[in-house]
């Protein structure tokens, strides 16, 4: 019976000693995903140049 009480006391002491600490938890920053631009954005400048050239040719 005496050994059982000593074993229980050691188990209780070991579980209290391995409890967590008071340090602040480390929180990682959220990942920010930037959405890709549409494929039509690259064609705007060539279309604008084509309109300007067509207007210049039509005025002659």
PDB file of C-alpha atoms in Angstrom:
ATOM      1  CA  UNK A   1       0.000   0.000   0.000  1.00  0.00           C
ATOM      2  CA  UNK A   2       2.882   2.322   0.816  1.00  0.00           C
ATOM      3  CA  UNK A   3       4.397   1.761  -2.646  1.00  0.00           C
ATOM      4  CA  UNK A   4       1.066   2.616  -4.279  1.00  0.00           C
ATOM      5  CA  UNK A   5       0.907   5.965  -2.468  1.00  0.00           C
ATOM      6  CA  UNK A   6       4.511   6.769  -3.432  1.00  0.00           C
ATOM      7  CA  UNK A   7       3.819   5.810  -7.070  1.00  0.00           C
ATOM      8  CA  UNK A   8       0.704   7.982  -7.145  1.00  0.00           C
ATOM      9  CA  UNK A   9       2.646  10.903  -5.672  1.00  0.00           C
ATOM     10  CA  UNK A  10       5.395  10.523  -8.283  1.00  0.00           C
ATOM     11  CA  UNK A  11       2.856  10.357 -11.116  1.00  0.00           C
ATOM     12  CA  UNK A  12       1.119  13.489  -9.832  1.00  0.00           C
ATOM     13  CA  UNK A  13       4.440  15.333  -9.512  1.00  0.00           C
ATOM     14  CA  UNK A  14       5.547  14.272 -12.994  1.00  0.00           C
ATOM     15  CA  UNK A  15       2.302  15.373 -14.642  1.00  0.00           C
ATOM     16  CA  UNK A  16       2.422  18.776 -12.910  1.00  0.00           C
ATOM     17  CA  UNK A  17       6.054  19.261 -13.924  1.00  0.00           C
ATOM     18  CA  UNK A  18       5.347  18.569 -17.600  1.00  0.00           C
ATOM     19  CA  UNK A  19       2.432  21.003 -17.800  1.00  0.00           C
ATOM     20  CA  UNK A  20       2.586  23.884 -20.298  1.00  0.00           C
ATOM     21  CA  UNK A  21       4.427  27.141 -19.692  1.00  0.00           C
ATOM     22  CA  UNK A  22       3.214  30.752 -19.676  1.00  0.00           C
ATOM     23  CA  UNK A  23       4.966  31.799 -22.893  1.00  0.00           C
ATOM     24  CA  UNK A  24       2.875  33.456 -25.584  1.00  0.00           C
ATOM     25  CA  UNK A  25       1.888  31.108 -28.430  1.00  0.00           C
ATOM     26  CA  UNK A  26       3.577  31.671 -31.778  1.00  0.00           C
ATOM     27  CA  UNK A  27       1.008  32.673 -34.389  1.00  0.00           C
ATOM     28  CA  UNK A  28       2.139  32.630 -38.009  1.00  0.00           C
ATOM     29  CA  UNK A  29       1.080  35.401 -40.361  1.00  0.00           C
ATOM     30  CA  UNK A  30      -1.697  34.523 -42.832  1.00  0.00           C
ATOM     31  CA  UNK A  31      -0.712  33.782 -46.412  1.00  0.00           C
ATOM     32  CA  UNK A  32      -1.864  36.458 -48.848  1.00  0.00           C
ATOM     33  CA  UNK A  33      -2.614  35.197 -52.347  1.00  0.00           C
ATOM     34  CA  UNK A  34      -2.634  37.828 -55.073  1.00  0.00           C
ATOM     35  CA  UNK A  35      -5.008  37.066 -57.892  1.00  0.00           C
ATOM     36  CA  UNK A  36      -3.578  37.092 -61.396  1.00  0.00           C
ATOM     37  CA  UNK A  37      -4.699  39.769 -63.836  1.00  0.00           C
ATOM     38  CA  UNK A  38      -6.976  38.770 -66.684  1.00  0.00           C
ATOM     39  CA  UNK A  39      -5.513  37.844 -70.052  1.00  0.00           C
ATOM     40  CA  UNK A  40      -7.305  40.748 -71.771  1.00  0.00           C
ATOM     41  CA  UNK A  41      -5.131  43.373 -70.038  1.00  0.00           C
ATOM     42  CA  UNK A  42      -2.169  42.681 -72.350  1.00  0.00           C
ATOM     43  CA  UNK A  43      -4.157  43.247 -75.538  1.00  0.00           C
ATOM     44  CA  UNK A  44      -5.410  46.739 -74.654  1.00  0.00           C
ATOM     45  CA  UNK A  45      -2.337  48.636 -75.885  1.00  0.00           C
ATOM     46  CA  UNK A  46      -2.080  46.905 -79.291  1.00  0.00           C
ATOM     47  CA  UNK A  47      -5.792  47.503 -79.914  1.00  0.00           C
ATOM     48  CA  UNK A  48      -5.392  51.167 -79.026  1.00  0.00           C
ATOM     49  CA  UNK A  49      -2.452  51.502 -81.438  1.00  0.00           C
ATOM     50  CA  UNK A  50      -4.460  49.765 -84.163  1.00  0.00           C
ATOM     51  CA  UNK A  51      -7.342  52.229 -83.707  1.00  0.00           C
ATOM     52  CA  UNK A  52      -4.941  55.186 -83.887  1.00  0.00           C
ATOM     53  CA  UNK A  53      -3.297  53.852 -87.078  1.00  0.00           C
ATOM     54  CA  UNK A  54      -6.702  53.123 -88.641  1.00  0.00           C
ATOM     55  CA  UNK A  55      -7.913  56.654 -87.790  1.00  0.00           C
ATOM     56  CA  UNK A  56      -4.754  58.165 -89.292  1.00  0.00           C
ATOM     57  CA  UNK A  57      -5.138  56.091 -92.462  1.00  0.00           C
ATOM     58  CA  UNK A  58      -8.797  56.982 -92.806  1.00  0.00           C
ATOM     59  CA  UNK A  59      -8.108  60.707 -92.535  1.00  0.00           C
ATOM     60  CA  UNK A  60      -5.808  60.678 -95.596  1.00  0.00           C
TER      61      UNK A  60
END
